[in-house]
Short mmCIF file of C-alpha atoms and ligand atoms in Angstrom, two decimals:
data_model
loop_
_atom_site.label_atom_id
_atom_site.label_comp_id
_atom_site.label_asym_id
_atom_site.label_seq_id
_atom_site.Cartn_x
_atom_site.Cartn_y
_atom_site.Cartn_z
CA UNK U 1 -7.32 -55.42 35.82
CA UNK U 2 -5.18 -52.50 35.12
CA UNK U 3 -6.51 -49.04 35.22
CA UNK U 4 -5.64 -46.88 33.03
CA UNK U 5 -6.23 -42.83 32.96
CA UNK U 6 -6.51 -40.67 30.11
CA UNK U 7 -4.36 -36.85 30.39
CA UNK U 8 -5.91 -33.85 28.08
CA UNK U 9 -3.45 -30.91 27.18
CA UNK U 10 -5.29 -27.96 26.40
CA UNK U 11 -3.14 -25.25 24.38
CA UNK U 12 -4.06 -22.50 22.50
CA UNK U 13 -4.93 -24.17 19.02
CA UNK U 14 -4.48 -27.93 19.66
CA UNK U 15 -5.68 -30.12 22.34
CA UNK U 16 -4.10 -33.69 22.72
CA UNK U 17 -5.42 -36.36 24.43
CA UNK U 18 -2.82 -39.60 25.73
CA UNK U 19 -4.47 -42.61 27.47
CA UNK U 20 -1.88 -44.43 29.87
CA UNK U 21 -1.87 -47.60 32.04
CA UNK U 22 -1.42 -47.45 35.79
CA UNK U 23 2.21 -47.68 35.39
CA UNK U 24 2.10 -44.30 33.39
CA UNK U 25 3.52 -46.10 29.69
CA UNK U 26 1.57 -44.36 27.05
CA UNK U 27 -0.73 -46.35 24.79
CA UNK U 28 -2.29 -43.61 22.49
CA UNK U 29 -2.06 -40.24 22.05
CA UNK U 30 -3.73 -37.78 19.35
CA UNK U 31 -4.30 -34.16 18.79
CA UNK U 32 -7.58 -32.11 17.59
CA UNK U 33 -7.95 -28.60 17.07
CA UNK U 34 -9.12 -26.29 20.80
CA UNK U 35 -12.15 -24.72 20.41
CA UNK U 36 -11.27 -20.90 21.63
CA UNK U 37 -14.19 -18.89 21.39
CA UNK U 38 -17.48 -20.72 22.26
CA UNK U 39 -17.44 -22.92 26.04
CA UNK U 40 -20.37 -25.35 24.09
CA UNK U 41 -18.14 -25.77 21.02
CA UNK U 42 -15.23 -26.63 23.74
CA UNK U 43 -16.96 -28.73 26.19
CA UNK U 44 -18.52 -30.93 23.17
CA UNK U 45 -14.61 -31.42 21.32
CA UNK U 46 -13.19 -32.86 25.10
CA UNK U 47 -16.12 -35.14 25.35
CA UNK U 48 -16.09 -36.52 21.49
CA UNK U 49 -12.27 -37.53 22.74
CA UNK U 50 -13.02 -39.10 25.76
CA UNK U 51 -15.11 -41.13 24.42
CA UNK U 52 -13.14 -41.92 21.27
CA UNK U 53 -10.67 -42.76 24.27
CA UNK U 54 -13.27 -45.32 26.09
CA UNK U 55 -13.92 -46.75 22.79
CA UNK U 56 -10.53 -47.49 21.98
CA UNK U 57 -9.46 -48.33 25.18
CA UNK U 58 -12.50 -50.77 26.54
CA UNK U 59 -13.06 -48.64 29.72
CA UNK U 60 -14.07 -45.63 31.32
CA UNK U 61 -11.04 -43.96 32.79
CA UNK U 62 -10.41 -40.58 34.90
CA UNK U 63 -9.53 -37.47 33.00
CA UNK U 64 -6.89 -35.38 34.21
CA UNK U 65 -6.44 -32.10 32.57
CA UNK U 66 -3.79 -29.91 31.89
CA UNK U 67 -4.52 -26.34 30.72
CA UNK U 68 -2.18 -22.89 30.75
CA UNK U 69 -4.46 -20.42 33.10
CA UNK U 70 -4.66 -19.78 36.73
CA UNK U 71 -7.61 -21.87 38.54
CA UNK U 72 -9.91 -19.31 40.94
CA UNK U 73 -11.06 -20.18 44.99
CA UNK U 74 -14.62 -20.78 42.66
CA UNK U 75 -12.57 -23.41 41.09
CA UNK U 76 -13.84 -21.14 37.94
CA UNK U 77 -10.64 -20.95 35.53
CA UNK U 78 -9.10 -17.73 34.09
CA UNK U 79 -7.25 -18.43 30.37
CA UNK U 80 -5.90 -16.34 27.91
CA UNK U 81 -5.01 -18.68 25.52
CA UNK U 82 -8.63 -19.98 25.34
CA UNK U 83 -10.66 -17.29 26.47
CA UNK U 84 -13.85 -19.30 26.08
CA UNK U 85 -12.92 -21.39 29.63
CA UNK U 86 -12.72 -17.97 31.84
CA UNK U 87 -14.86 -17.65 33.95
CA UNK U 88 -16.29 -21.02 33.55
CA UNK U 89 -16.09 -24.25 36.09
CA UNK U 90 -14.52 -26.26 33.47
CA UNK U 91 -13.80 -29.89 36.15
CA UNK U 92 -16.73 -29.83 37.41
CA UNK U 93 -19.02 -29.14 34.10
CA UNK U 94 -16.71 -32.23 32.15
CA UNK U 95 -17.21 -34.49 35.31
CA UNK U 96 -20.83 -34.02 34.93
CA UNK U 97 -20.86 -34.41 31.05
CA UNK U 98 -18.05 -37.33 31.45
CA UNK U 99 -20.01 -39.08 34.35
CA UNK U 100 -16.79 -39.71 35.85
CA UNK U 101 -14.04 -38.17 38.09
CA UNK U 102 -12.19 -34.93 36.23
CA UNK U 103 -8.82 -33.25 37.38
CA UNK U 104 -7.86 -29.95 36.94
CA UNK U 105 -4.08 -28.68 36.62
CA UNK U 106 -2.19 -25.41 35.71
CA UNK U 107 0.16 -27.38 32.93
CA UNK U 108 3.44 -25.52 34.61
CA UNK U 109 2.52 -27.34 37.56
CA UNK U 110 1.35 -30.76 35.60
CA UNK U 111 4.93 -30.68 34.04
CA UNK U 112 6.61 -30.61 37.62
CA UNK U 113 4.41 -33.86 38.80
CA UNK U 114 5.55 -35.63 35.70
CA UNK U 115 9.30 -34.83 35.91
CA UNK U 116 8.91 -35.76 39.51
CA UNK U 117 7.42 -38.61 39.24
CA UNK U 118 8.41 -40.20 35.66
CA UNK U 119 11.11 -37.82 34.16
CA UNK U 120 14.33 -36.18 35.07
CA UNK U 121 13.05 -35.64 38.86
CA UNK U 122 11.98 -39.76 39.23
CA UNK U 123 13.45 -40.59 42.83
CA UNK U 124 13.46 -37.63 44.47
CA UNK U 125 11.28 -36.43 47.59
CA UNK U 126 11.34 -33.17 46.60
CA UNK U 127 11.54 -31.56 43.24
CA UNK U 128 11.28 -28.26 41.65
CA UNK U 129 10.00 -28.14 38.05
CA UNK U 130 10.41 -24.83 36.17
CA UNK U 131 8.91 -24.43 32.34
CA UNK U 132 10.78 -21.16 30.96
CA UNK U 133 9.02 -21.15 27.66
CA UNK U 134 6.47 -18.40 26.80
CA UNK U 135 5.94 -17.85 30.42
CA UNK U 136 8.21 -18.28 33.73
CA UNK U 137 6.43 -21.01 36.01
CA UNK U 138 6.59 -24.01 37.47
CA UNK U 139 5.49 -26.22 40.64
CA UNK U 140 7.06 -28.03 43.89
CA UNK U 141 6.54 -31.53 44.57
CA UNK U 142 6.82 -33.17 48.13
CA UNK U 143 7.32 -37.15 47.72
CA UNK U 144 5.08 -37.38 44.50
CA UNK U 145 2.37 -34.98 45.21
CA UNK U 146 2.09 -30.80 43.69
CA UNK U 147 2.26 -28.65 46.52
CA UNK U 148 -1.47 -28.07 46.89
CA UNK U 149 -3.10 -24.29 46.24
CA UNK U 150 -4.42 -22.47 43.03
CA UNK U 151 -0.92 -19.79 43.20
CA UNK U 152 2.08 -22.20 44.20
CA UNK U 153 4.38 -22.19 41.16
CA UNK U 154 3.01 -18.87 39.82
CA UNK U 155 6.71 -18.02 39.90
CA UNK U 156 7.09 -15.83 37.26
CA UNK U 157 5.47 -12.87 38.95
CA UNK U 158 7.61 -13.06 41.83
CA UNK U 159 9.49 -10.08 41.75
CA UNK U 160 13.03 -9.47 39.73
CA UNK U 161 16.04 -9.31 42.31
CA UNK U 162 16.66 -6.02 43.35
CA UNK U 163 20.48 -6.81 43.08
CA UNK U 164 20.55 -7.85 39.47
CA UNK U 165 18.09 -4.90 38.39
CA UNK U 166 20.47 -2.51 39.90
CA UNK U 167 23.26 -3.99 39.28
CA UNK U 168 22.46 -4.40 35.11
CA UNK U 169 20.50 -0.70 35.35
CA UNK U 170 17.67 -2.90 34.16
CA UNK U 171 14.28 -1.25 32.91
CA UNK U 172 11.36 -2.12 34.85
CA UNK U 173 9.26 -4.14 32.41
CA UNK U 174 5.28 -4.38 32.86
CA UNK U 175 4.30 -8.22 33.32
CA UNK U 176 1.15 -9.99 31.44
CA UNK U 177 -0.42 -9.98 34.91
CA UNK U 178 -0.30 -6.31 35.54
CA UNK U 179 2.31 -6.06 37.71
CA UNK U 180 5.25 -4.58 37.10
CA UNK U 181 8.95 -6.13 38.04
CA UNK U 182 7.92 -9.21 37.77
CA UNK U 183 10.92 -11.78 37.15
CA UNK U 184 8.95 -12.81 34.22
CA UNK U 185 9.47 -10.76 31.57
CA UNK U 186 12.82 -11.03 32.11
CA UNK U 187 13.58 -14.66 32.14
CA UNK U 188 10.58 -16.13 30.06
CA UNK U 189 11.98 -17.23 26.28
CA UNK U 190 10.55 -13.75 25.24
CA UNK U 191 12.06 -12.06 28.10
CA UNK U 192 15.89 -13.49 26.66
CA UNK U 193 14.68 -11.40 23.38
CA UNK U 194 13.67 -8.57 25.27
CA UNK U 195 17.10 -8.04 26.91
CA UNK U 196 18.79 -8.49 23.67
CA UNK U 197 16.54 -5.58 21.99
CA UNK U 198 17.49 -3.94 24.55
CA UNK U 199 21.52 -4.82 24.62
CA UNK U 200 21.77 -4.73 20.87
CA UNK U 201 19.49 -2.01 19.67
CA UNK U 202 17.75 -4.37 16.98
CA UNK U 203 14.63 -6.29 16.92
CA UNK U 204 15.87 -9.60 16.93
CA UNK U 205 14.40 -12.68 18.86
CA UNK U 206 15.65 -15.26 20.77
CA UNK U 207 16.69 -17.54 17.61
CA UNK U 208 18.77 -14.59 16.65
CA UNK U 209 20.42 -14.08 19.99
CA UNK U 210 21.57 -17.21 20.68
CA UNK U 211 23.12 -17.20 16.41
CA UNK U 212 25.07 -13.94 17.59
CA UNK U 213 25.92 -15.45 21.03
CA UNK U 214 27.38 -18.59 19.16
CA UNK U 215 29.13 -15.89 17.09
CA UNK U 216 30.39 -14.28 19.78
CA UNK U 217 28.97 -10.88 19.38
CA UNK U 218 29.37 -8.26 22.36
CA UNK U 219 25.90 -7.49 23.20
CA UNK U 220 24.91 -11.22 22.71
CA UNK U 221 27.38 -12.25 25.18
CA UNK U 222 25.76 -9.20 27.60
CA UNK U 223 22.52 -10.72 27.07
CA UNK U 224 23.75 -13.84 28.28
CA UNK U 225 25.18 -12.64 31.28
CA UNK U 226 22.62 -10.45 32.51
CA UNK U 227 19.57 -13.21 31.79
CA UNK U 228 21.89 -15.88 33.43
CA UNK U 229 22.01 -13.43 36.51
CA UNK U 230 18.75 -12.97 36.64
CA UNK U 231 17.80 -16.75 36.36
CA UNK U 232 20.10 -18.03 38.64
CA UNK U 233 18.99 -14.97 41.41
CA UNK U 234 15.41 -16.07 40.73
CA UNK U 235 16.21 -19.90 41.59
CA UNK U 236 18.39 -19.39 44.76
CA UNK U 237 15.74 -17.84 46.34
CA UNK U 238 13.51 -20.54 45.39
CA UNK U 239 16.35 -23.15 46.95
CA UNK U 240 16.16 -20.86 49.68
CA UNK U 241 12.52 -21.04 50.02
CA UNK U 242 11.54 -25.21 49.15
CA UNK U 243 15.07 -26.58 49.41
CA UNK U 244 14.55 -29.05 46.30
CA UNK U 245 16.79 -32.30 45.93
CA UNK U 246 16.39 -31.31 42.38
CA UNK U 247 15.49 -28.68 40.07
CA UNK U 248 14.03 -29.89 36.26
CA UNK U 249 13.86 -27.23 33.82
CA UNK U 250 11.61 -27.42 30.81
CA UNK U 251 10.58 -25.53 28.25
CA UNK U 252 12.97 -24.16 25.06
CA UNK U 253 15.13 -21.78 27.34
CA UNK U 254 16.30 -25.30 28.41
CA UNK U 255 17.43 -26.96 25.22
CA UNK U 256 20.12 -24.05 25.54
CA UNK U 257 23.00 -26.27 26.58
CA UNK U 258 25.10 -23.15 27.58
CA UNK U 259 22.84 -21.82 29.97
CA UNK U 260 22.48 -25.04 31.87
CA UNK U 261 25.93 -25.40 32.20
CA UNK U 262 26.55 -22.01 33.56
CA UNK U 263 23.77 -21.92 35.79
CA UNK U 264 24.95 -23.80 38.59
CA UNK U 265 27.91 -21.77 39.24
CA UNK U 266 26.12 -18.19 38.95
CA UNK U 267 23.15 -19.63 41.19
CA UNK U 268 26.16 -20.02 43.91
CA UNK U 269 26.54 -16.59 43.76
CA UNK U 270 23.47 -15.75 45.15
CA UNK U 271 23.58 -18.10 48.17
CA UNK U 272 25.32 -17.87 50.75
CA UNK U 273 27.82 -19.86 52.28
CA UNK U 274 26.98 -23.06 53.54
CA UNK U 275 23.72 -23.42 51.10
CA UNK U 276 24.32 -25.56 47.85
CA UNK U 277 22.88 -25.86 44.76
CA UNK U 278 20.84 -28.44 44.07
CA UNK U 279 21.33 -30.90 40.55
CA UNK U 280 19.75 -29.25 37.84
CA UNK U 281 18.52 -31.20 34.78
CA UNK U 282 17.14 -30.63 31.68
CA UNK U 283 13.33 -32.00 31.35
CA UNK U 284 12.89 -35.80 29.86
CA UNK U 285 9.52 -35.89 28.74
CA UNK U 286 9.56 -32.84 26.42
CA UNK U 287 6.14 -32.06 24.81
CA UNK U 288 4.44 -35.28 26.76
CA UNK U 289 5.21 -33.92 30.11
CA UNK U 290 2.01 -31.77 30.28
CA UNK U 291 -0.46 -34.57 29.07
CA UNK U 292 1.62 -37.31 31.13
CA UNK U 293 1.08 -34.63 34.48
CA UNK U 294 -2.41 -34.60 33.79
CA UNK U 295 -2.92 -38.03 33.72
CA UNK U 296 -1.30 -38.38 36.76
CA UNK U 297 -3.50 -36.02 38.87
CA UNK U 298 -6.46 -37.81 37.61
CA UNK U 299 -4.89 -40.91 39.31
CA UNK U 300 -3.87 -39.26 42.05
CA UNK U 301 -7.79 -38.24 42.61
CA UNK U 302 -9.10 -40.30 45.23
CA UNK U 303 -12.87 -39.42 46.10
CA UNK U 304 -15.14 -39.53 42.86
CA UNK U 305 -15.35 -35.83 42.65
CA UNK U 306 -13.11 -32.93 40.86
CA UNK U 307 -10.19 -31.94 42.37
CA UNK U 308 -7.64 -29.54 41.20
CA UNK U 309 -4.16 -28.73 41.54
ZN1 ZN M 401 3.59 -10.86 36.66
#
């Protein structure tokens, strides 16, 4: 019999939960509403879908979960997009509600499993996967399995390249984690708009940078530049640090054809000689990759306890 495994996305104002067979083809898939504020409200919403999943499906599968946050030594979770989980042990109180196994994932790092395993990064023994969306971060994976820990892929709040910041005369921009000179704020999708306020004097976002970059407007093109610089710095030291065979990008800064393109060459820059660049590739699950990693830890549990990633 074939077993399947059901992955649970958890974002800010919709949760979606995909059930999969063993051979990680998705059967079903549907989104409800995340409860934010109250941790009963919450826990009772994942539980009503898991067992609208066991209904459907005939069986009682593992839950892997994917959720943006960073997971504590407690294995307590801290969230800002659903404040309601912080603070709370949220594997181990569904595994007791479920009755069954429960994973736990930061999604940056349940996107890398997925691309490693069953998207752009399938074949690979080791493969970097990098989400540049709302926030800079990603996850390494070594022949099919995340790089274990609660902080590996936090990224984002490595700190900006003191080359490029010097270089560019770049402000020193406070991160969402209290830090400040984080790489984050700079190469995040809001980060692109921040460099563009601050090249082109308006308040325009990243929609509008990349119209007057396709336009061909001066402090567009700057912006370009100067965020490619600060990418590509970013990501040789990362090349320098894991080595990939690969690097997947996800996330909307990555449906920017341009910057993919250029990013190779610049990230050569920052190397020196005799280290390469590894393939880079755009992301090939999209939205699913989050759910689909999540389902995939939940496989990947072996003892009939929580684990998290
Ligand atoms: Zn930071």
């Amino acid at each position: 019999m074939q077993q399947l495994c059901y992955g649970l996305d958890i974002g800010g104002s919709k949760m979606e939960l995909a059930i999969f067979n063993d051979q990680l083809a998705l059967q079903q898939k549907w989104r409800v509403s995340t409860p934010t504020r109250h941790y009963g409200d919450f826990l009772a919403t994942v539980v009503a879908q898991v067992e609208q999943a066991d209904r459907l499906s005939g069986h009682k599968a593992r839950v892997g979960i994917a959720l943006p946050g960073v997971l504590r030594e407690d294995h307590t979770v801290i969230s800002s997009n659903v404040p309601c989980l912080t603070g709370q042990q949220v594997a181990a109180d569904l595994a007791a509600l479920l009755k069954r196994p429960v994973a736990i994932g930061n999604d940056c790092r349940c996107f890398a499993l997925s691309e490693a395993i069953a998207g752009a990064g399938k074949g690979q023994n080791k493969v970097l996967g990098y989400i540049l969306g709302t926030g800079a971060g990603g996850g390494f994976c070594l022949n099919g399995q995340l790089l274990a820990g609660r902080l590996a892929g936090e990224y984002g709040h490595m700190a900006l390249s003191a080359k490029v910041a010097l270089q560019h005369q770049l402000p020193l921009y406070p991160c969402g984690c209290g830090l400040t000179g984080c790489v984050e704020p700079y190469i995040s999708g809001s980060g692109l708009a921040r460099l563009y306020q601050h090249y082109s004097q308006t308040a325009g976002n990243s929609h509008d940078w990349l119209s007057a970059y396709r336009a061909g407007e001066p402090a567009a093109q700057t912006t370009f530049a100067v965020y490619l610089d600060a990418l590509a710095a970013h990501l040789a030291s990362l090349v320098l640090a894991l080595e990939p065979d690969s690097i997947v990008l996800g996330g909307g800064i990555s449906q920017i054809p341009e910057l993919l393109e250029a990013l190779p060459a610049v990230m050569q820059q920052h190397l020196f000689a005799g280290a390469s660049v590894p393939p880079l590739f755009g992301a090939e699950g999209g939205d699913a990759s989050g759910v689909r990693g999540a389902a995939i830890l939940a496989l990947q549990l072996s003892a009939p306890s929580t684990g998290q990633c």
